[in-house]
Amino acid sequence: MAVRAGRACPPRIRQVSLEQSLGHLLAAPLVALCDLPPFDTSAMDGWAVAGPGPWGIVGGGSLLAGQGATTPLEDGSAVRIATGARIPPEATAVIRTEHARTDAEHRQLSTDRSTSPGQDIRPRGQECRSGDQLLPASALVTPAVLGMAAAAGYDELSIVVRPRAEVLILGDELLTEGLPHDGLIRDALGPLVGPWLAALGVDVIGTRLIGDDADALYQAVITSEADLVLTTGGTAAGPVDHVHPVLHKAGAELLIDSVAVRPGHPMLLAAWGLRGSGGRPRYLVGLPGNPLAAVSGLLSLVQPLLRGLMGLPLTDPHRAPMREPLPGHPQDTRLIPAVLREGQLVPLRYGGPAMLRGVVAADGLAVVPPGGVRSGEVVELLDLPWALGA
């Protein structure tokens, strides 16, 4: 449901310079604008030769990289050449400097090794031909991609504009610094959620501590310039749980209101503008206030929603057998921090809703169906963004 909601309208696309495109997703396939290399070039410092040797040396200088077209090389002739220089017409091979011998008058070149046609020549189009697809749409622009795009003739790239997100931290009991005291505790989700979103390719425009103030939450939600607002806590039905009333007042459409999963069941997904409003939809994900429960929401609602917003397909989940039996909840799915060891999933301790110690060491959250799993039973693993190449 989350990924379908994210696909309600096409991703925004922008044309930017190569430098600005780093870290974004390609909005279109990267197609070579020229042959690579664009002409036959020397792979080594040495001598360009034509025909069988020995060869008479012509010219007093060297063919260098960056020089334009050269005159054809006559059969039986040789000319000094630098790595990357354009091969003269009619040349048949390059003799490496360390394999070449010249006579005392520096008029004749020979080699004590066999010479084959095309030796140490990078032929035109060896890497790609003009029009070849180098990368598909949605590929991540890495430094290597920038280099390849520049070599293939690009000054700009068409990229998918990153979704913008804002994080609203709820709870009067939360501290942003110092040690817990007098019933107050440190906020763990403010430092966690923004960087987590950034790891998923999102521009986080801010993280704010709202507290348990319904009016402040309403104003923050309706005035946010983000595509996605995330709240932490306040999704249940307690006296200071304001998310549901605020969503109702703001006219949001509630798409998901709790999930049969432990931890994390009070998570929710709401949207504005999904039904023919003419504008771009906006979204709110309500994460539970307990840290591991919030991680459950990040993996099962936020990540697929963002993939939909960025035009990415859902990835196939990793699956692996559990090394040991695990009890399950009678009705709900359990998500348990686990690591992969020798092809098997090993559950970790510290998997309570308020704990992060388990997920810090985990490769992901193992999906344990109602009733539990037997030893050796294969289960799904929800990958963490920085684990297993997710």
CSV table of C-alpha atoms in Angstrom, one decimal:
chain,number,residue,atom,x,y,z
A,1,MET,CA,0.0,0.0,0.0
A,2,ALA,CA,2.8,2.4,0.8
A,3,VAL,CA,4.6,1.9,-2.5
A,4,ARG,CA,1.4,2.3,-4.4
A,5,ALA,CA,0.7,5.5,-2.6
A,6,GLY,CA,4.1,6.8,-3.5
A,7,ARG,CA,3.5,6.1,-7.2
A,8,ALA,CA,0.4,8.4,-7.3
A,9,CYS,CA,2.3,10.8,-9.6
A,10,PRO,CA,5.6,10.7,-11.5
A,11,PRO,CA,8.8,11.7,-9.7
A,12,ARG,CA,10.0,15.2,-10.3
A,13,ILE,CA,12.8,15.5,-12.8
A,14,ARG,CA,15.5,18.1,-13.2
A,15,GLN,CA,18.4,18.7,-15.5
A,16,VAL,CA,21.6,19.6,-13.5
A,17,SER,CA,25.3,19.8,-14.0
A,18,LEU,CA,27.5,16.7,-13.5
A,19,GLU,CA,28.7,18.1,-10.1
A,20,GLN,CA,25.2,18.6,-8.9
A,21,SER,CA,24.0,15.2,-9.9
A,22,LEU,CA,26.2,13.3,-7.5
A,23,GLY,CA,24.2,11.1,-5.1
A,24,HIS,CA,20.9,11.4,-7.1
A,25,LEU,CA,19.1,8.8,-9.3
A,26,LEU,CA,19.2,9.0,-13.1
A,27,ALA,CA,15.8,10.0,-14.5
A,28,ALA,CA,16.7,8.5,-17.9
A,29,PRO,CA,19.1,5.8,-19.2
A,30,LEU,CA,22.6,7.0,-19.6
A,31,VAL,CA,23.3,6.6,-23.3
A,32,ALA,CA,26.8,7.2,-24.8
A,33,LEU,CA,26.9,10.3,-26.9
A,34,CYS,CA,30.1,9.2,-28.7
A,35,ASP,CA,32.3,6.2,-29.2
A,36,LEU,CA,34.7,5.4,-26.4
A,37,PRO,CA,37.5,5.8,-27.1
A,38,PRO,CA,36.4,8.2,-29.9
A,39,PHE,CA,39.4,7.2,-32.1
A,40,ASP,CA,42.2,4.6,-32.1
A,41,THR,CA,44.6,5.5,-29.3
A,42,SER,CA,47.9,4.2,-28.1
A,43,ALA,CA,47.7,2.1,-24.9
A,44,MET,CA,51.4,2.6,-24.2
A,45,ASP,CA,54.4,4.9,-24.6
A,46,GLY,CA,56.4,3.6,-27.5
A,47,TRP,CA,56.4,3.5,-31.3
A,48,ALA,CA,53.5,3.3,-33.7
A,49,VAL,CA,54.6,1.1,-36.6
A,50,ALA,CA,53.2,0.1,-40.0
A,51,GLY,CA,53.7,-3.4,-41.4
A,52,PRO,CA,56.4,-5.8,-40.5
A,53,GLY,CA,59.8,-4.7,-39.0
A,54,PRO,CA,62.4,-3.5,-38.9
A,55,TRP,CA,61.0,0.0,-39.4
A,56,GLY,CA,62.5,3.2,-40.5
A,57,ILE,CA,62.0,6.0,-38.0
A,58,VAL,CA,60.2,9.1,-39.4
A,59,GLY,CA,59.7,12.5,-37.8
A,60,GLY,CA,61.9,14.1,-35.1
A,61,GLY,CA,59.3,14.4,-32.4
A,62,SER,CA,56.5,12.3,-30.8
A,63,LEU,CA,52.8,12.0,-31.4
A,64,LEU,CA,51.2,13.3,-28.1
A,65,ALA,CA,47.8,13.0,-26.5
A,66,GLY,CA,45.6,15.8,-27.5
A,67,GLN,CA,47.0,16.3,-31.0
A,68,GLY,CA,44.6,16.3,-33.9
A,69,ALA,CA,44.7,14.1,-37.1
A,70,THR,CA,48.1,12.9,-38.3
A,71,THR,CA,49.4,12.0,-41.7
A,72,PRO,CA,49.2,8.3,-42.7
A,73,LEU,CA,52.2,6.1,-41.7
A,74,GLU,CA,53.8,4.4,-44.6
A,75,ASP,CA,54.5,0.7,-44.6
A,76,GLY,CA,57.8,-0.1,-42.9
A,77,SER,CA,57.8,3.2,-40.9
A,78,ALA,CA,57.7,4.0,-37.2
A,79,VAL,CA,57.0,7.1,-35.2
A,80,ARG,CA,57.3,7.8,-31.5
A,81,ILE,CA,54.0,7.9,-29.7
A,82,ALA,CA,52.7,8.7,-26.2
A,83,THR,CA,50.0,6.9,-24.2
A,84,GLY,CA,46.6,8.2,-25.2
A,85,ALA,CA,47.8,9.8,-28.5
A,86,ARG,CA,45.9,9.3,-31.6
A,87,ILE,CA,47.1,6.4,-33.8
A,88,PRO,CA,48.1,7.6,-37.2
A,89,PRO,CA,46.3,6.1,-40.2
A,90,GLU,CA,47.7,2.9,-41.6
A,91,ALA,CA,49.6,2.1,-38.4
A,92,THR,CA,49.2,-1.6,-37.5
A,93,ALA,CA,50.7,-1.8,-33.9
A,94,VAL,CA,52.4,-0.1,-31.1
A,95,ILE,CA,55.8,-1.3,-29.9
A,96,ARG,CA,56.3,-0.5,-26.2
A,97,THR,CA,59.4,1.6,-25.4
A,98,GLU,CA,60.9,-1.2,-23.3
A,99,HIS,CA,60.6,-3.7,-26.1
A,100,ALA,CA,62.0,-1.4,-28.9
A,101,ARG,CA,65.6,-1.2,-30.1
A,102,THR,CA,67.1,1.7,-32.2
A,103,ASP,CA,70.3,1.7,-34.1
A,104,ALA,CA,73.2,4.1,-33.3
A,105,GLU,CA,72.0,6.7,-35.8
A,106,HIS,CA,68.4,6.5,-34.4
A,107,ARG,CA,67.2,5.8,-37.9
A,108,GLN,CA,65.9,2.3,-37.6
A,109,LEU,CA,63.7,0.5,-35.1
A,110,SER,CA,63.5,-3.2,-34.3
A,111,THR,CA,62.2,-5.5,-31.6
A,112,ASP,CA,63.1,-8.9,-30.4
A,113,ARG,CA,59.5,-9.8,-29.8
A,114,SER,CA,56.7,-10.9,-32.1
A,115,THR,CA,54.4,-8.1,-33.2
A,116,SER,CA,50.7,-8.7,-33.9
A,117,PRO,CA,48.2,-6.5,-35.7
A,118,GLY,CA,46.4,-4.2,-33.2
A,119,GLN,CA,49.0,-4.7,-30.5
A,120,ASP,CA,48.7,-2.1,-27.7
A,121,ILE,CA,46.2,-0.1,-29.7
A,122,ARG,CA,42.9,0.8,-28.0
A,123,PRO,CA,40.5,0.6,-31.0
A,124,ARG,CA,37.7,3.2,-31.4
A,125,GLY,CA,34.5,2.1,-29.7
A,126,GLN,CA,36.3,-0.6,-27.6
A,127,GLU,CA,34.3,0.4,-24.4
A,128,CYS,CA,31.1,1.5,-26.1
A,129,ARG,CA,29.6,2.8,-29.3
A,130,SER,CA,27.6,6.0,-29.6
A,131,GLY,CA,24.0,5.1,-28.6
A,132,ASP,CA,24.9,2.2,-26.3
A,133,GLN,CA,23.1,2.3,-23.0
A,134,LEU,CA,25.7,2.6,-20.2
A,135,LEU,CA,23.3,2.6,-17.2
A,136,PRO,CA,19.5,2.2,-16.8
A,137,ALA,CA,17.2,4.9,-15.4
A,138,SER,CA,17.2,5.0,-11.6
A,139,ALA,CA,20.9,4.1,-11.3
A,140,LEU,CA,22.6,6.0,-8.5
A,141,VAL,CA,25.1,8.7,-9.7
A,142,THR,CA,28.4,7.8,-8.0
A,143,PRO,CA,31.8,9.4,-8.6
A,144,ALA,CA,32.5,6.6,-11.1
A,145,VAL,CA,29.3,7.4,-13.0
A,146,LEU,CA,30.3,11.1,-13.1
A,147,GLY,CA,33.6,10.1,-14.7
A,148,MET,CA,31.9,7.8,-17.2
A,149,ALA,CA,29.3,10.4,-18.1
A,150,ALA,CA,31.9,13.0,-18.7
A,151,ALA,CA,33.9,10.6,-20.9
A,152,ALA,CA,30.7,9.8,-22.8
A,153,GLY,CA,30.1,13.5,-23.6
A,154,TYR,CA,27.8,14.7,-20.9
A,155,ASP,CA,27.8,18.2,-19.4
A,156,GLU,CA,24.5,17.7,-17.6
A,157,LEU,CA,22.4,14.8,-16.4
A,158,SER,CA,18.6,14.3,-15.9
A,159,ILE,CA,18.1,13.3,-12.3
A,160,VAL,CA,15.2,12.4,-10.0
A,161,VAL,CA,14.6,15.2,-7.5
A,162,ARG,CA,15.0,13.8,-4.0
A,163,PRO,CA,11.8,13.8,-1.9
A,164,ARG,CA,11.9,16.3,1.0
A,165,ALA,CA,11.1,15.2,4.5
A,166,GLU,CA,10.6,16.8,7.8
A,167,VAL,CA,10.8,15.1,11.2
A,168,LEU,CA,8.6,16.2,14.1
A,169,ILE,CA,9.5,14.7,17.4
A,170,LEU,CA,6.6,14.5,19.9
A,171,GLY,CA,6.7,14.1,23.6
A,172,ASP,CA,7.1,16.5,26.6
A,173,GLU,CA,9.3,13.9,28.4
A,174,LEU,CA,12.1,14.2,25.9
A,175,LEU,CA,15.5,15.8,26.4
A,176,THR,CA,17.8,16.8,23.5
A,177,GLU,CA,21.0,16.8,25.7
A,178,GLY,CA,22.3,15.7,29.0
A,179,LEU,CA,21.5,12.7,31.1
A,180,PRO,CA,18.0,11.5,31.9
A,181,HIS,CA,16.6,12.9,35.2
A,182,ASP,CA,13.3,13.5,37.0
A,183,GLY,CA,11.2,11.4,34.7
A,184,LEU,CA,12.7,12.9,31.5
A,185,ILE,CA,14.5,10.8,29.0
A,186,ARG,CA,16.8,11.4,26.0
A,187,ASP,CA,15.3,11.6,22.6
A,188,ALA,CA,16.8,8.7,20.6
A,189,LEU,CA,14.7,9.2,17.4
A,190,GLY,CA,15.7,12.8,16.6
A,191,PRO,CA,19.3,11.8,16.0
A,192,LEU,CA,18.2,8.5,14.3
A,193,VAL,CA,15.4,9.3,11.8
A,194,GLY,CA,16.9,12.1,9.8
A,195,PRO,CA,20.1,10.3,9.0
A,196,TRP,CA,18.1,7.1,8.3
A,197,LEU,CA,16.1,9.1,5.7
A,198,ALA,CA,19.3,10.5,4.2
A,199,ALA,CA,20.6,7.0,3.7
A,200,LEU,CA,17.4,6.3,1.7
A,201,GLY,CA,18.1,9.2,-0.6
A,202,VAL,CA,15.9,11.9,1.0
A,203,ASP,CA,16.6,15.6,1.6
A,204,VAL,CA,15.8,16.2,5.2
A,205,ILE,CA,14.8,19.8,5.6
A,206,GLY,CA,14.5,19.8,9.4
A,207,THR,CA,14.0,17.9,12.6
A,208,ARG,CA,12.0,19.7,15.3
A,209,LEU,CA,11.0,18.9,18.8
A,210,ILE,CA,7.2,19.7,19.1
A,211,GLY,CA,6.4,18.2,22.4
A,212,ASP,CA,2.8,17.2,23.3
A,213,ASP,CA,1.2,20.4,21.9
A,214,ALA,CA,-1.7,19.6,19.5
A,215,ASP,CA,-1.9,23.2,18.1
A,216,ALA,CA,1.9,23.3,17.5
A,217,LEU,CA,1.7,19.9,15.8
A,218,TYR,CA,-1.2,21.0,13.6
A,219,GLN,CA,0.6,24.2,12.5
A,220,ALA,CA,3.8,22.2,11.8
A,221,VAL,CA,2.0,19.7,9.7
A,222,ILE,CA,-0.1,22.1,7.5
A,223,THR,CA,2.7,24.5,6.9
A,224,SER,CA,5.5,22.0,6.2
A,225,GLU,CA,7.1,22.3,2.8
A,226,ALA,CA,8.1,18.7,2.8
A,227,ASP,CA,6.7,15.9,0.6
A,228,LEU,CA,6.8,13.6,3.6
A,229,VAL,CA,6.3,14.5,7.3
A,230,LEU,CA,7.3,12.0,9.9
A,231,THR,CA,6.1,12.1,13.5
A,232,THR,CA,7.4,10.1,16.4
A,233,GLY,CA,5.0,9.0,19.1
A,234,GLY,CA,1.4,10.2,19.6
A,235,THR,CA,-0.2,7.6,17.3
A,236,ALA,CA,-2.2,5.7,19.9
A,237,ALA,CA,-5.3,6.9,21.8
A,238,GLY,CA,-3.9,8.3,25.0
A,239,PRO,CA,-4.5,11.7,26.5
A,240,VAL,CA,-1.6,13.3,24.7
A,241,ASP,CA,-1.7,11.3,21.5
A,242,HIS,CA,-2.6,14.1,19.1
A,243,VAL,CA,-1.7,12.7,15.7
A,244,HIS,CA,-5.1,11.2,14.8
A,245,PRO,CA,-7.0,14.4,15.7
A,246,VAL,CA,-4.6,16.6,13.9
A,247,LEU,CA,-4.8,14.5,10.7
A,248,HIS,CA,-8.7,14.6,10.9
A,249,LYS,CA,-8.6,18.4,11.4
A,250,ALA,CA,-6.1,18.8,8.5
A,251,GLY,CA,-8.3,16.8,6.1
A,252,ALA,CA,-5.8,14.0,5.6
A,253,GLU,CA,-6.8,10.6,4.1
A,254,LEU,CA,-5.8,7.8,6.5
A,255,LEU,CA,-4.4,5.0,4.4
A,256,ILE,CA,-3.0,2.7,7.0
A,257,ASP,CA,-4.0,2.9,10.7
A,258,SER,CA,-2.0,0.4,12.7
A,259,VAL,CA,-0.3,-2.8,11.4
A,260,ALA,CA,-0.5,-6.3,12.9
A,261,VAL,CA,3.2,-6.3,13.8
A,262,ARG,CA,5.2,-6.2,17.1
A,263,PRO,CA,6.9,-3.9,17.8
A,264,GLY,CA,5.4,-1.1,15.8
A,265,HIS,CA,1.7,-1.8,15.5
A,266,PRO,CA,0.6,1.9,16.1
A,267,MET,CA,2.3,3.1,12.9
A,268,LEU,CA,0.2,4.9,10.3
A,269,LEU,CA,0.3,6.4,6.9
A,270,ALA,CA,-1.8,9.4,5.8
A,271,ALA,CA,-1.9,11.5,2.6
A,272,TRP,CA,-3.3,14.7,1.2
A,273,GLY,CA,-4.1,15.2,-2.5
A,274,LEU,CA,-4.2,11.6,-3.7
A,275,ARG,CA,-7.6,11.8,-5.3
A,276,GLY,CA,-7.6,14.2,-8.2
A,277,SER,CA,-6.7,17.4,-6.5
A,278,GLY,CA,-4.4,18.5,-9.3
A,279,GLY,CA,-1.4,19.0,-7.1
A,280,ARG,CA,1.3,16.7,-5.8
A,281,PRO,CA,0.3,14.5,-2.9
A,282,ARG,CA,1.8,15.0,0.5
A,283,TYR,CA,2.3,12.3,3.0
A,284,LEU,CA,2.6,11.8,6.8
A,285,VAL,CA,4.0,8.7,8.4
A,286,GLY,CA,3.3,8.4,12.1
A,287,LEU,CA,6.0,6.3,13.7
A,288,PRO,CA,5.6,4.9,17.2
A,289,GLY,CA,7.5,6.6,19.9
A,290,ASN,CA,9.4,3.5,21.1
A,291,PRO,CA,12.7,3.4,19.2
A,292,LEU,CA,12.7,-0.2,17.8
A,293,ALA,CA,9.0,0.2,17.0
A,294,ALA,CA,9.9,3.3,15.0
A,295,VAL,CA,12.5,1.3,13.1
A,296,SER,CA,9.8,-1.1,12.2
A,297,GLY,CA,7.8,1.7,10.7
A,298,LEU,CA,10.9,3.1,8.8
A,299,LEU,CA,11.4,-0.3,7.2
A,300,SER,CA,7.8,-1.3,6.5
A,301,LEU,CA,6.1,2.0,5.6
A,302,VAL,CA,8.7,4.7,5.0
A,303,GLN,CA,11.2,2.8,2.8
A,304,PRO,CA,8.5,1.4,0.4
A,305,LEU,CA,6.7,4.8,0.3
A,306,LEU,CA,10.0,6.5,-0.7
A,307,ARG,CA,10.7,3.9,-3.4
A,308,GLY,CA,7.4,4.7,-4.9
A,309,LEU,CA,8.0,8.4,-4.8
A,310,MET,CA,11.4,8.0,-6.5
A,311,GLY,CA,10.0,5.6,-9.2
A,312,LEU,CA,11.9,2.6,-7.9
A,313,PRO,CA,10.6,-0.9,-7.8
A,314,LEU,CA,10.3,-2.9,-4.6
A,315,THR,CA,13.3,-5.0,-4.1
A,316,ASP,CA,13.1,-8.7,-3.5
A,317,PRO,CA,13.5,-9.4,0.2
A,318,HIS,CA,16.4,-11.4,1.5
A,319,ARG,CA,15.4,-14.8,2.8
A,320,ALA,CA,17.4,-17.2,5.0
A,321,PRO,CA,16.8,-20.0,7.5
A,322,MET,CA,16.6,-19.4,11.2
A,323,ARG,CA,19.3,-21.1,13.1
A,324,GLU,CA,17.1,-21.7,16.1
A,325,PRO,CA,13.4,-21.9,16.8
A,326,LEU,CA,11.7,-18.6,17.8
A,327,PRO,CA,8.3,-18.1,19.5
A,328,GLY,CA,5.8,-15.9,17.8
A,329,HIS,CA,3.0,-13.6,18.8
A,330,PRO,CA,-0.4,-15.4,18.7
A,331,GLN,CA,-1.9,-13.1,16.1
A,332,ASP,CA,0.7,-10.6,15.0
A,333,THR,CA,4.0,-10.8,13.0
A,334,ARG,CA,7.1,-10.2,15.1
A,335,LEU,CA,10.2,-8.3,13.9
A,336,ILE,CA,13.4,-9.4,15.6
A,337,PRO,CA,16.9,-8.0,15.1
A,338,ALA,CA,19.1,-10.6,13.5
A,339,VAL,CA,22.4,-11.2,11.9
A,340,LEU,CA,23.5,-13.5,9.0
A,341,ARG,CA,26.0,-16.0,10.1
A,342,GLU,CA,27.2,-18.7,7.6
A,343,GLY,CA,23.9,-18.4,5.6
A,344,GLN,CA,21.7,-18.6,8.7
A,345,LEU,CA,19.8,-15.9,10.6
A,346,VAL,CA,20.8,-15.6,14.2
A,347,PRO,CA,18.4,-13.6,16.5
A,348,LEU,CA,19.9,-11.0,18.7
A,349,ARG,CA,19.0,-10.0,22.3
A,350,TYR,CA,17.7,-6.6,23.2
A,351,GLY,CA,14.7,-6.7,20.8
A,352,GLY,CA,12.2,-4.9,23.0
A,353,PRO,CA,10.2,-2.0,21.6
A,354,ALA,CA,12.1,0.6,23.5
A,355,MET,CA,15.6,-0.9,22.7
A,356,LEU,CA,18.1,-0.1,20.0
A,357,ARG,CA,21.0,-2.2,21.2
A,358,GLY,CA,19.9,-5.2,19.1
A,359,VAL,CA,19.3,-3.2,15.9
A,360,VAL,CA,22.7,-1.5,16.2
A,361,ALA,CA,24.4,-4.9,15.7
A,362,ALA,CA,21.8,-6.3,13.3
A,363,ASP,CA,21.9,-6.9,9.5
A,364,GLY,CA,18.1,-6.5,9.5
A,365,LEU,CA,14.8,-7.4,11.2
A,366,ALA,CA,13.7,-11.0,10.8
A,367,VAL,CA,10.0,-11.4,10.0
A,368,VAL,CA,8.6,-14.0,12.3
A,369,PRO,CA,5.0,-15.0,11.4
A,370,PRO,CA,2.3,-15.5,14.0
A,371,GLY,CA,2.9,-18.7,16.0
A,372,GLY,CA,6.7,-18.6,15.5
A,373,VAL,CA,9.2,-20.5,13.4
A,374,ARG,CA,11.0,-23.8,13.6
A,375,SER,CA,14.8,-24.2,13.4
A,376,GLY,CA,15.8,-24.1,9.8
A,377,GLU,CA,12.6,-22.5,8.6
A,378,VAL,CA,13.2,-19.8,6.0
A,379,VAL,CA,12.0,-16.3,6.8
A,380,GLU,CA,12.2,-12.9,5.3
A,381,LEU,CA,14.8,-10.3,6.5
A,382,LEU,CA,14.0,-6.6,6.3
A,383,ASP,CA,17.4,-5.1,5.4
A,384,LEU,CA,18.8,-2.0,7.2
A,385,PRO,CA,19.7,0.7,4.6
A,386,TRP,CA,23.5,0.2,5.3
A,387,ALA,CA,23.5,-3.6,5.6
A,388,LEU,CA,23.6,-6.3,2.9
A,389,GLY,CA,23.8,-3.8,0.1
A,390,ALA,CA,20.2,-2.7,0.6
